[in-house]
PDB file of N, CA and C in Angstrom:
ATOM      1  N   MET A1245      34.440   0.724  33.487  1.00  0.00           N
ATOM      2  CA  MET A1245      34.316   1.752  32.467  1.00  0.00           C
ATOM      3  C   MET A1245      33.832   1.157  31.139  1.00  0.00           C
ATOM      4  N   LYS A1246      34.360  -0.021  30.822  1.00  0.00           N
ATOM      5  CA  LYS A1246      33.964  -0.671  29.580  1.00  0.00           C
ATOM      6  C   LYS A1246      32.473  -1.026  29.596  1.00  0.00           C
ATOM      7  N   SER A1247      31.968  -1.468  30.738  1.00  0.00           N
ATOM      8  CA  SER A1247      30.552  -1.824  30.819  1.00  0.00           C
ATOM      9  C   SER A1247      29.659  -0.583  30.732  1.00  0.00           C
ATOM     10  N   ILE A1248      30.124   0.538  31.228  1.00  0.00           N
ATOM     11  CA  ILE A1248      29.355   1.780  31.131  1.00  0.00           C
ATOM     12  C   ILE A1248      29.253   2.219  29.671  1.00  0.00           C
ATOM     13  N   MET A1249      30.360   2.139  28.946  1.00  0.00           N
ATOM     14  CA  MET A1249      30.356   2.515  27.532  1.00  0.00           C
ATOM     15  C   MET A1249      29.449   1.575  26.729  1.00  0.00           C
ATOM     16  N   SER A1250      29.467   0.298  27.061  1.00  0.00           N
ATOM     17  CA  SER A1250      28.601  -0.667  26.374  1.00  0.00           C
ATOM     18  C   SER A1250      27.135  -0.349  26.648  1.00  0.00           C
ATOM     19  N   ALA A1251      26.821   0.004  27.879  1.00  0.00           N
ATOM     20  CA  ALA A1251      25.447   0.344  28.240  1.00  0.00           C
ATOM     21  C   ALA A1251      24.983   1.596  27.502  1.00  0.00           C
ATOM     22  N   ILE A1252      25.854   2.579  27.384  1.00  0.00           N
ATOM     23  CA  ILE A1252      25.507   3.807  26.670  1.00  0.00           C
ATOM     24  C   ILE A1252      25.279   3.507  25.191  1.00  0.00           C
ATOM     25  N   ALA A1253      26.141   2.698  24.606  1.00  0.00           N
ATOM     26  CA  ALA A1253      25.997   2.345  23.191  1.00  0.00           C
ATOM     27  C   ALA A1253      24.698   1.578  22.954  1.00  0.00           C
ATOM     28  N   LEU A1254      24.388   0.652  23.839  1.00  0.00           N
ATOM     29  CA  LEU A1254      23.157  -0.123  23.708  1.00  0.00           C
ATOM     30  C   LEU A1254      21.929   0.775  23.855  1.00  0.00           C
ATOM     31  N   SER A1255      21.969   1.691  24.802  1.00  0.00           N
ATOM     32  CA  SER A1255      20.844   2.610  25.002  1.00  0.00           C
ATOM     33  C   SER A1255      20.620   3.476  23.769  1.00  0.00           C
ATOM     34  N   GLY A1256      21.700   3.968  23.199  1.00  0.00           N
ATOM     35  CA  GLY A1256      21.588   4.787  21.991  1.00  0.00           C
ATOM     36  C   GLY A1256      21.015   4.009  20.825  1.00  0.00           C
ATOM     37  N   THR A1257      21.463   2.769  20.675  1.00  0.00           N
ATOM     38  CA  THR A1257      20.949   1.923  19.596  1.00  0.00           C
ATOM     39  C   THR A1257      19.457   1.685  19.759  1.00  0.00           C
ATOM     40  N   LEU A1258      19.032   1.367  20.964  1.00  0.00           N
ATOM     41  CA  LEU A1258      17.614   1.122  21.212  1.00  0.00           C
ATOM     42  C   LEU A1258      16.779   2.379  20.991  1.00  0.00           C
ATOM     43  N   LEU A1259      17.297   3.519  21.408  1.00  0.00           N
ATOM     44  CA  LEU A1259      16.580   4.774  21.244  1.00  0.00           C
ATOM     45  C   LEU A1259      16.372   5.096  19.771  1.00  0.00           C
ATOM     46  N   PHE A1260      17.437   4.998  18.977  1.00  0.00           N
ATOM     47  CA  PHE A1260      17.323   5.344  17.562  1.00  0.00           C
ATOM     48  C   PHE A1260      16.491   4.333  16.782  1.00  0.00           C
ATOM     49  N   SER A1261      16.532   3.071  17.167  1.00  0.00           N
ATOM     50  CA  SER A1261      15.701   2.091  16.460  1.00  0.00           C
ATOM     51  C   SER A1261      14.225   2.327  16.774  1.00  0.00           C
ATOM     52  N   ALA A1262      13.905   2.722  17.980  1.00  0.00           N
ATOM     53  CA  ALA A1262      12.513   3.015  18.334  1.00  0.00           C
ATOM     54  C   ALA A1262      12.017   4.238  17.567  1.00  0.00           C
ATOM     55  N   LEU A1263      12.867   5.227  17.393  1.00  0.00           N
ATOM     56  CA  LEU A1263      12.472   6.424  16.659  1.00  0.00           C
ATOM     57  C   LEU A1263      12.245   6.127  15.185  1.00  0.00           C
ATOM     58  N   SER A1264      13.029   5.238  14.614  1.00  0.00           N
ATOM     59  CA  SER A1264      12.848   4.926  13.199  1.00  0.00           C
ATOM     60  C   SER A1264      11.525   4.214  12.961  1.00  0.00           C
ATOM     61  N   PHE A1265      11.075   3.388  13.887  1.00  0.00           N
ATOM     62  CA  PHE A1265       9.788   2.719  13.737  1.00  0.00           C
ATOM     63  C   PHE A1265       8.626   3.683  13.937  1.00  0.00           C
ATOM     64  N   ALA A1266       8.830   4.756  14.660  1.00  0.00           N
ATOM     65  CA  ALA A1266       7.758   5.709  14.915  1.00  0.00           C
ATOM     66  C   ALA A1266       7.337   6.425  13.633  1.00  0.00           C
ATOM     67  N   ASP A1267       8.249   6.554  12.659  1.00  0.00           N
ATOM     68  CA  ASP A1267       7.935   7.247  11.415  1.00  0.00           C
ATOM     69  C   ASP A1267       7.139   6.393  10.440  1.00  0.00           C
ATOM     70  N   GLU A1268       7.127   5.081  10.602  1.00  0.00           N
ATOM     71  CA  GLU A1268       6.444   4.211   9.665  1.00  0.00           C
ATOM     72  C   GLU A1268       4.935   4.235   9.917  1.00  0.00           C
ATOM     73  N   ALA A1269       4.188   4.557   8.864  1.00  0.00           N
ATOM     74  CA  ALA A1269       2.729   4.570   8.972  1.00  0.00           C
ATOM     75  C   ALA A1269       2.209   3.150   8.793  1.00  0.00           C
ATOM     76  N   PRO A1270       1.115   2.838   9.431  1.00  0.00           N
ATOM     77  CA  PRO A1270       0.550   1.502   9.244  1.00  0.00           C
ATOM     78  C   PRO A1270       0.097   1.322   7.798  1.00  0.00           C
ATOM     79  N   LEU A1271       0.259   0.113   7.297  1.00  0.00           N
ATOM     80  CA  LEU A1271      -0.141  -0.195   5.937  1.00  0.00           C
ATOM     81  C   LEU A1271      -1.663  -0.213   5.850  1.00  0.00           C
ATOM     82  N   VAL A1272      -2.202   0.520   4.892  1.00  0.00           N
ATOM     83  CA  VAL A1272      -3.638   0.613   4.699  1.00  0.00           C
ATOM     84  C   VAL A1272      -3.992  -0.205   3.464  1.00  0.00           C
ATOM     85  N   SER A1273      -5.142  -0.852   3.494  1.00  0.00           N
ATOM     86  CA  SER A1273      -5.572  -1.632   2.335  1.00  0.00           C
ATOM     87  C   SER A1273      -6.888  -1.077   1.805  1.00  0.00           C
ATOM     88  N   VAL A1274      -7.223  -1.490   0.576  1.00  0.00           N
ATOM     89  CA  VAL A1274      -8.446  -1.020  -0.062  1.00  0.00           C
ATOM     90  C   VAL A1274      -9.091  -2.191  -0.800  1.00  0.00           C
ATOM     91  N   ASN A1275     -10.387  -2.332  -0.621  1.00  0.00           N
ATOM     92  CA  ASN A1275     -11.147  -3.357  -1.333  1.00  0.00           C
ATOM     93  C   ASN A1275     -11.506  -2.787  -2.700  1.00  0.00           C
ATOM     94  N   ILE A1276     -10.855  -3.292  -3.738  1.00  0.00           N
ATOM     95  CA  ILE A1276     -11.050  -2.722  -5.075  1.00  0.00           C
ATOM     96  C   ILE A1276     -12.433  -3.004  -5.648  1.00  0.00           C
ATOM     97  N   ASN A1277     -13.196  -3.868  -5.010  1.00  0.00           N
ATOM     98  CA  ASN A1277     -14.556  -4.150  -5.475  1.00  0.00           C
ATOM     99  C   ASN A1277     -15.609  -3.283  -4.798  1.00  0.00           C
ATOM    100  N   GLN A1278     -15.212  -2.477  -3.827  1.00  0.00           N
ATOM    101  CA  GLN A1278     -16.177  -1.636  -3.117  1.00  0.00           C
ATOM    102  C   GLN A1278     -15.742  -0.180  -2.981  1.00  0.00           C
ATOM    103  N   ALA A1279     -14.469   0.085  -3.111  1.00  0.00           N
ATOM    104  CA  ALA A1279     -13.939   1.422  -2.841  1.00  0.00           C
ATOM    105  C   ALA A1279     -14.293   2.420  -3.939  1.00  0.00           C
ATOM    106  N   SER A1280     -14.359   3.669  -3.529  1.00  0.00           N
ATOM    107  CA  SER A1280     -14.552   4.755  -4.487  1.00  0.00           C
ATOM    108  C   SER A1280     -13.221   5.040  -5.182  1.00  0.00           C
ATOM    109  N   ALA A1281     -13.283   5.798  -6.253  1.00  0.00           N
ATOM    110  CA  ALA A1281     -12.062   6.168  -6.964  1.00  0.00           C
ATOM    111  C   ALA A1281     -11.125   6.954  -6.048  1.00  0.00           C
ATOM    112  N   GLY A1282     -11.687   7.814  -5.228  1.00  0.00           N
ATOM    113  CA  GLY A1282     -10.866   8.591  -4.303  1.00  0.00           C
ATOM    114  C   GLY A1282     -10.124   7.722  -3.310  1.00  0.00           C
ATOM    115  N   GLU A1283     -10.800   6.716  -2.793  1.00  0.00           N
ATOM    116  CA  GLU A1283     -10.160   5.801  -1.838  1.00  0.00           C
ATOM    117  C   GLU A1283      -9.059   4.990  -2.515  1.00  0.00           C
ATOM    118  N   ILE A1284      -9.321   4.529  -3.729  1.00  0.00           N
ATOM    119  CA  ILE A1284      -8.317   3.754  -4.461  1.00  0.00           C
ATOM    120  C   ILE A1284      -7.087   4.610  -4.732  1.00  0.00           C
ATOM    121  N   ALA A1285      -7.297   5.835  -5.200  1.00  0.00           N
ATOM    122  CA  ALA A1285      -6.181   6.735  -5.502  1.00  0.00           C
ATOM    123  C   ALA A1285      -5.373   7.072  -4.256  1.00  0.00           C
ATOM    124  N   GLU A1286      -6.043   7.176  -3.137  1.00  0.00           N
ATOM    125  CA  GLU A1286      -5.366   7.525  -1.887  1.00  0.00           C
ATOM    126  C   GLU A1286      -4.492   6.384  -1.368  1.00  0.00           C
ATOM    127  N   VAL A1287      -4.929   5.146  -1.543  1.00  0.00           N
ATOM    128  CA  VAL A1287      -4.243   4.006  -0.937  1.00  0.00           C
ATOM    129  C   VAL A1287      -3.202   3.379  -1.857  1.00  0.00           C
ATOM    130  N   LEU A1288      -3.510   3.231  -3.126  1.00  0.00           N
ATOM    131  CA  LEU A1288      -2.604   2.523  -4.028  1.00  0.00           C
ATOM    132  C   LEU A1288      -1.513   3.447  -4.554  1.00  0.00           C
ATOM    133  N   GLN A1289      -0.280   3.027  -4.401  1.00  0.00           N
ATOM    134  CA  GLN A1289       0.858   3.804  -4.880  1.00  0.00           C
ATOM    135  C   GLN A1289       0.941   3.721  -6.397  1.00  0.00           C
ATOM    136  N   GLY A1290       1.176   4.852  -7.037  1.00  0.00           N
ATOM    137  CA  GLY A1290       1.296   4.887  -8.484  1.00  0.00           C
ATOM    138  C   GLY A1290      -0.038   4.923  -9.209  1.00  0.00           C
ATOM    139  N   VAL A1291      -1.124   5.049  -8.459  1.00  0.00           N
ATOM    140  CA  VAL A1291      -2.463   5.127  -9.051  1.00  0.00           C
ATOM    141  C   VAL A1291      -3.051   6.481  -8.677  1.00  0.00           C
ATOM    142  N   GLY A1292      -3.198   7.327  -9.682  1.00  0.00           N
ATOM    143  CA  GLY A1292      -3.778   8.640  -9.456  1.00  0.00           C
ATOM    144  C   GLY A1292      -5.290   8.609  -9.600  1.00  0.00           C
ATOM    145  N   GLN A1293      -5.879   9.781  -9.521  1.00  0.00           N
ATOM    146  CA  GLN A1293      -7.342   9.882  -9.571  1.00  0.00           C
ATOM    147  C   GLN A1293      -7.907   9.355 -10.889  1.00  0.00           C
ATOM    148  N   SER A1294      -7.296   9.710 -12.023  1.00  0.00           N
ATOM    149  CA  SER A1294      -7.854   9.272 -13.310  1.00  0.00           C
ATOM    150  C   SER A1294      -7.739   7.763 -13.490  1.00  0.00           C
ATOM    151  N   ARG A1295      -6.646   7.177 -13.046  1.00  0.00           N
ATOM    152  CA  ARG A1295      -6.493   5.717 -13.143  1.00  0.00           C
ATOM    153  C   ARG A1295      -7.478   5.027 -12.196  1.00  0.00           C
ATOM    154  N   ALA A1296      -7.676   5.593 -11.016  1.00  0.00           N
ATOM    155  CA  ALA A1296      -8.643   5.034 -10.066  1.00  0.00           C
ATOM    156  C   ALA A1296     -10.060   5.115 -10.630  1.00  0.00           C
ATOM    157  N   GLU A1297     -10.373   6.200 -11.315  1.00  0.00           N
ATOM    158  CA  GLU A1297     -11.691   6.319 -11.954  1.00  0.00           C
ATOM    159  C   GLU A1297     -11.862   5.269 -13.046  1.00  0.00           C
ATOM    160  N   ALA A1298     -10.776   4.956 -13.769  1.00  0.00           N
ATOM    161  CA  ALA A1298     -10.827   3.906 -14.792  1.00  0.00           C
ATOM    162  C   ALA A1298     -11.064   2.541 -14.156  1.00  0.00           C
ATOM    163  N   ILE A1299     -10.477   2.308 -12.988  1.00  0.00           N
ATOM    164  CA  ILE A1299     -10.685   1.044 -12.264  1.00  0.00           C
ATOM    165  C   ILE A1299     -12.155   0.907 -11.871  1.00  0.00           C
ATOM    166  N   VAL A1300     -12.727   1.972 -11.329  1.00  0.00           N
ATOM    167  CA  VAL A1300     -14.136   1.941 -10.912  1.00  0.00           C
ATOM    168  C   VAL A1300     -15.047   1.775 -12.130  1.00  0.00           C
ATOM    169  N   ALA A1301     -14.759   2.470 -13.218  1.00  0.00           N
ATOM    170  CA  ALA A1301     -15.578   2.353 -14.431  1.00  0.00           C
ATOM    171  C   ALA A1301     -15.523   0.928 -14.981  1.00  0.00           C
ATOM    172  N   TYR A1302     -14.338   0.327 -14.980  1.00  0.00           N
ATOM    173  CA  TYR A1302     -14.203  -1.055 -15.449  1.00  0.00           C
ATOM    174  C   TYR A1302     -15.017  -1.995 -14.561  1.00  0.00           C
ATOM    175  N   ARG A1303     -14.919  -1.787 -13.263  1.00  0.00           N
ATOM    176  CA  ARG A1303     -15.660  -2.624 -12.307  1.00  0.00           C
ATOM    177  C   ARG A1303     -17.166  -2.498 -12.520  1.00  0.00           C
ATOM    178  N   GLU A1304     -17.646  -1.282 -12.747  1.00  0.00           N
ATOM    179  CA  GLU A1304     -19.077  -1.067 -12.955  1.00  0.00           C
ATOM    180  C   GLU A1304     -19.568  -1.698 -14.258  1.00  0.00           C
ATOM    181  N   GLU A1305     -18.708  -1.723 -15.276  1.00  0.00           N
ATOM    182  CA  GLU A1305     -19.097  -2.293 -16.566  1.00  0.00           C
ATOM    183  C   GLU A1305     -18.967  -3.817 -16.611  1.00  0.00           C
ATOM    184  N   HIS A1306     -17.919  -4.355 -15.973  1.00  0.00           N
ATOM    185  CA  HIS A1306     -17.609  -5.785 -16.094  1.00  0.00           C
ATOM    186  C   HIS A1306     -17.875  -6.594 -14.831  1.00  0.00           C
ATOM    187  N   GLY A1307     -18.242  -5.951 -13.756  1.00  0.00           N
ATOM    188  CA  GLY A1307     -18.475  -6.662 -12.504  1.00  0.00           C
ATOM    189  C   GLY A1307     -17.226  -6.688 -11.637  1.00  0.00           C
ATOM    190  N   PRO A1308     -17.332  -7.304 -10.472  1.00  0.00           N
ATOM    191  CA  PRO A1308     -16.226  -7.292  -9.514  1.00  0.00           C
ATOM    192  C   PRO A1308     -14.985  -8.015 -10.037  1.00  0.00           C
ATOM    193  N   PHE A1309     -13.848  -7.576  -9.540  1.00  0.00           N
ATOM    194  CA  PHE A1309     -12.577  -8.205  -9.880  1.00  0.00           C
ATOM    195  C   PHE A1309     -12.468  -9.527  -9.131  1.00  0.00           C
ATOM    196  N   ALA A1310     -12.014 -10.566  -9.819  1.00  0.00           N
ATOM    197  CA  ALA A1310     -11.862 -11.885  -9.193  1.00  0.00           C
ATOM    198  C   ALA A1310     -10.620 -11.948  -8.318  1.00  0.00           C
ATOM    199  N   ASP A1311      -9.579 -11.224  -8.718  1.00  0.00           N
ATOM    200  CA  ASP A1311      -8.328 -11.186  -7.963  1.00  0.00           C
ATOM    201  C   ASP A1311      -7.561  -9.929  -8.347  1.00  0.00           C
ATOM    202  N   ALA A1312      -6.454  -9.699  -7.676  1.00  0.00           N
ATOM    203  CA  ALA A1312      -5.671  -8.489  -7.930  1.00  0.00           C
ATOM    204  C   ALA A1312      -5.161  -8.442  -9.366  1.00  0.00           C
ATOM    205  N   GLU A1313      -4.787  -9.594  -9.909  1.00  0.00           N
ATOM    206  CA  GLU A1313      -4.246  -9.645 -11.265  1.00  0.00           C
ATOM    207  C   GLU A1313      -5.257  -9.178 -12.313  1.00  0.00           C
ATOM    208  N   ALA A1314      -6.537  -9.273 -12.009  1.00  0.00           N
ATOM    209  CA  ALA A1314      -7.573  -8.829 -12.944  1.00  0.00           C
ATOM    210  C   ALA A1314      -7.495  -7.329 -13.206  1.00  0.00           C
ATOM    211  N   LEU A1315      -6.818  -6.596 -12.344  1.00  0.00           N
ATOM    212  CA  LEU A1315      -6.650  -5.157 -12.559  1.00  0.00           C
ATOM    213  C   LEU A1315      -5.871  -4.856 -13.833  1.00  0.00           C
ATOM    214  N   THR A1316      -5.085  -5.824 -14.326  1.00  0.00           N
ATOM    215  CA  THR A1316      -4.325  -5.585 -15.556  1.00  0.00           C
ATOM    216  C   THR A1316      -5.247  -5.406 -16.757  1.00  0.00           C
ATOM    217  N   GLU A1317      -6.517  -5.754 -16.625  1.00  0.00           N
ATOM    218  CA  GLU A1317      -7.492  -5.530 -17.694  1.00  0.00           C
ATOM    219  C   GLU A1317      -7.815  -4.044 -17.850  1.00  0.00           C
ATOM    220  N   VAL A1318      -7.515  -3.259 -16.833  1.00  0.00           N
ATOM    221  CA  VAL A1318      -7.758  -1.814 -16.872  1.00  0.00           C
ATOM    222  C   VAL A1318      -6.576  -1.157 -17.573  1.00  0.00           C
ATOM    223  N   SER A1319      -6.853  -0.342 -18.565  1.00  0.00           N
ATOM    224  CA  SER A1319      -5.804   0.342 -19.310  1.00  0.00           C
ATOM    225  C   SER A1319      -4.924   1.169 -18.371  1.00  0.00           C
ATOM    226  N   GLY A1320      -3.625   0.961 -18.464  1.00  0.00           N
ATOM    227  CA  GLY A1320      -2.678   1.713 -17.649  1.00  0.00           C
ATOM    228  C   GLY A1320      -2.291   1.056 -16.347  1.00  0.00           C
ATOM    229  N   VAL A1321      -2.909  -0.060 -16.016  1.00  0.00           N
ATOM    230  CA  VAL A1321      -2.552  -0.792 -14.798  1.00  0.00           C
ATOM    231  C   VAL A1321      -1.819  -2.054 -15.229  1.00  0.00           C
ATOM    232  N   GLY A1322      -0.550  -2.131 -14.873  1.00  0.00           N
ATOM    233  CA  GLY A1322       0.251  -3.279 -15.265  1.00  0.00           C
ATOM    234  C   GLY A1322       0.696  -4.100 -14.076  1.00  0.00           C
ATOM    235  N   PRO A1323       1.446  -5.156 -14.349  1.00  0.00           N
ATOM    236  CA  PRO A1323       1.926  -6.038 -13.282  1.00  0.00           C
ATOM    237  C   PRO A1323       2.765  -5.316 -12.225  1.00  0.00           C
ATOM    238  N   ALA A1324       3.539  -4.321 -12.630  1.00  0.00           N
ATOM    239  CA  ALA A1324       4.369  -3.598 -11.657  1.00  0.00           C
ATOM    240  C   ALA A1324       3.497  -2.862 -10.639  1.00  0.00           C
ATOM    241  N   THR A1325       2.424  -2.252 -11.103  1.00  0.00           N
ATOM    242  CA  THR A1325       1.513  -1.555 -10.192  1.00  0.00           C
ATOM    243  C   THR A1325       0.897  -2.532  -9.204  1.00  0.00           C
ATOM    244  N   ILE A1326       0.509  -3.685  -9.696  1.00  0.00           N
ATOM    245  CA  ILE A1326      -0.085  -4.697  -8.818  1.00  0.00           C
ATOM    246  C   ILE A1326       0.945  -5.205  -7.820  1.00  0.00           C
ATOM    247  N   ASN A1327       2.152  -5.502  -8.286  1.00  0.00           N
ATOM    248  CA  ASN A1327       3.197  -6.003  -7.380  1.00  0.00           C
ATOM    249  C   ASN A1327       3.562  -4.979  -6.319  1.00  0.00           C
ATOM    250  N   ASN A1328       3.606  -3.709  -6.682  1.00  0.00           N
ATOM    251  CA  ASN A1328       3.939  -2.657  -5.715  1.00  0.00           C
ATOM    252  C   ASN A1328       2.847  -2.450  -4.673  1.00  0.00           C
ATOM    253  N   ASN A1329       1.636  -2.894  -4.970  1.00  0.00           N
ATOM    254  CA  ASN A1329       0.494  -2.665  -4.081  1.00  0.00           C
ATOM    255  C   ASN A1329      -0.147  -3.945  -3.569  1.00  0.00           C
ATOM    256  N   ARG A1330       0.483  -5.077  -3.792  1.00  0.00           N
ATOM    257  CA  ARG A1330      -0.132  -6.366  -3.459  1.00  0.00           C
ATOM    258  C   ARG A1330      -0.642  -6.416  -2.016  1.00  0.00           C
ATOM    259  N   ALA A1331       0.113  -5.875  -1.079  1.00  0.00           N
ATOM    260  CA  ALA A1331      -0.303  -5.908   0.329  1.00  0.00           C
ATOM    261  C   ALA A1331      -1.453  -4.941   0.611  1.00  0.00           C
ATOM    262  N   ARG A1332      -1.689  -3.992  -0.290  1.00  0.00           N
ATOM    263  CA  ARG A1332      -2.745  -3.001  -0.092  1.00  0.00           C
ATOM    264  C   ARG A1332      -4.063  -3.391  -0.764  1.00  0.00           C
ATOM    265  N   ILE A1333      -3.991  -4.311  -1.740  1.00  0.00           N
ATOM    266  CA  ILE A1333      -5.174  -4.667  -2.524  1.00  0.00           C
ATOM    267  C   ILE A1333      -5.944  -5.788  -1.841  1.00  0.00           C
ATOM    268  N   VAL A1334      -7.225  -5.538  -1.600  1.00  0.00           N
ATOM    269  CA  VAL A1334      -8.129  -6.543  -1.040  1.00  0.00           C
ATOM    270  C   VAL A1334      -9.212  -6.790  -2.081  1.00  0.00           C
ATOM    271  N   VAL A1335      -9.543  -8.068  -2.292  1.00  0.00           N
ATOM    272  CA  VAL A1335     -10.611  -8.436  -3.224  1.00  0.00           C
ATOM    273  C   VAL A1335     -11.621  -9.267  -2.450  1.00  0.00           C
ATOM    274  N   GLU A1336     -12.793  -8.709  -2.222  1.00  0.00           N
ATOM    275  CA  GLU A1336     -13.863  -9.417  -1.498  1.00  0.00           C
ATOM    276  C   GLU A1336     -15.157  -9.301  -2.252  1.00  0.00           C
TER     277      GLU A1336
END
Protein backbone atom coordinates (compact mmCIF):
# COMPACT_ATOMS: atom_id res chain seq x y z
CA MET A 1 0.00 0.00 0.00
CA LYS A 2 2.84 2.36 0.84
CA SER A 3 4.47 1.79 -2.55
CA ILE A 4 1.18 2.48 -4.34
CA MET A 5 0.79 5.80 -2.52
CA SER A 6 4.39 6.71 -3.36
CA ALA A 7 3.79 5.90 -7.03
CA ILE A 8 0.65 8.05 -7.09
CA ALA A 9 2.47 10.95 -5.44
CA LEU A 10 5.37 10.67 -7.88
CA SER A 11 3.00 10.53 -10.86
CA GLY A 12 1.18 13.64 -9.68
CA THR A 13 4.43 15.51 -9.17
CA LEU A 14 5.65 14.63 -12.65
CA LEU A 15 2.33 15.56 -14.22
CA PHE A 16 2.16 18.99 -12.59
CA SER A 17 5.80 19.80 -13.31
CA ALA A 18 5.28 18.97 -17.00
CA LEU A 19 2.23 21.23 -17.12
CA SER A 20 4.11 24.14 -15.57
CA PHE A 21 6.79 23.95 -18.27
CA ALA A 22 4.14 23.90 -21.00
CA ASP A 23 3.12 27.48 -20.11
CA GLU A 24 6.62 28.92 -20.56
CA ALA A 25 7.13 30.55 -23.95
CA PRO A 26 10.51 30.22 -25.61
CA LEU A 27 12.77 33.20 -25.08
CA VAL A 28 12.88 35.39 -28.19
CA SER A 29 15.79 37.67 -29.02
CA VAL A 30 16.14 40.76 -31.18
CA ASN A 31 19.14 42.17 -33.02
CA ILE A 32 19.05 45.83 -32.01
CA ASN A 33 21.20 46.78 -35.00
CA GLN A 34 18.76 45.42 -37.58
CA ALA A 35 15.30 45.21 -36.02
CA SER A 36 12.44 47.57 -36.68
CA ALA A 37 10.92 49.59 -33.86
CA GLY A 38 7.94 47.25 -33.84
CA GLU A 39 10.14 44.19 -33.40
CA ILE A 40 12.13 45.84 -30.61
CA ALA A 41 8.96 46.89 -28.77
CA GLU A 42 7.50 43.41 -29.12
CA VAL A 43 10.54 41.55 -27.75
CA LEU A 44 12.09 43.80 -25.12
CA GLN A 45 10.27 44.02 -21.80
CA GLY A 46 9.65 47.55 -20.57
CA VAL A 47 10.27 49.05 -24.02
CA GLY A 48 7.20 50.43 -25.71
CA GLN A 49 6.74 51.65 -29.26
CA SER A 50 7.98 55.21 -28.62
CA ARG A 51 11.12 54.03 -26.81
CA ALA A 52 11.77 51.49 -29.58
CA GLU A 53 11.42 54.28 -32.16
CA ALA A 54 13.99 56.30 -30.18
CA ILE A 55 16.37 53.31 -30.28
CA VAL A 56 16.01 53.03 -34.07
CA ALA A 57 16.42 56.81 -34.54
CA TYR A 58 19.58 56.78 -32.41
CA ARG A 59 20.94 53.84 -34.41
CA GLU A 60 20.23 55.59 -37.72
CA GLU A 61 21.94 58.79 -36.55
CA HIS A 62 24.95 57.30 -34.71
CA GLY A 63 25.45 53.93 -36.38
CA PRO A 64 25.17 50.42 -34.97
CA PHE A 65 25.36 49.71 -31.26
CA ALA A 66 28.68 48.17 -30.19
CA ASP A 67 27.10 46.27 -27.29
CA ALA A 68 23.94 46.12 -25.21
CA GLU A 69 25.26 48.72 -22.76
CA ALA A 70 25.39 51.28 -25.58
CA LEU A 71 21.59 51.40 -25.39
CA THR A 72 21.97 53.61 -22.30
CA GLU A 73 22.87 56.42 -24.72
CA VAL A 74 19.21 56.42 -25.79
CA SER A 75 17.08 58.68 -23.61
CA GLY A 76 14.87 56.61 -21.32
CA VAL A 77 16.85 53.38 -21.58
CA GLY A 78 18.76 52.67 -18.40
CA PRO A 79 20.80 49.84 -16.92
CA ALA A 80 17.70 48.17 -15.44
CA THR A 81 16.09 47.87 -18.87
CA ILE A 82 19.26 46.34 -20.27
CA ASN A 83 19.65 43.93 -17.34
CA ASN A 84 16.02 42.81 -17.63
CA ASN A 85 16.49 42.09 -21.34
CA ARG A 86 20.11 40.94 -21.52
CA ALA A 87 19.15 37.47 -22.79
CA ARG A 88 16.90 39.02 -25.45
CA ILE A 89 19.36 41.60 -26.83
CA VAL A 90 21.56 40.55 -29.74
CA VAL A 91 24.22 42.86 -31.19
CA GLU A 92 25.58 41.82 -34.59
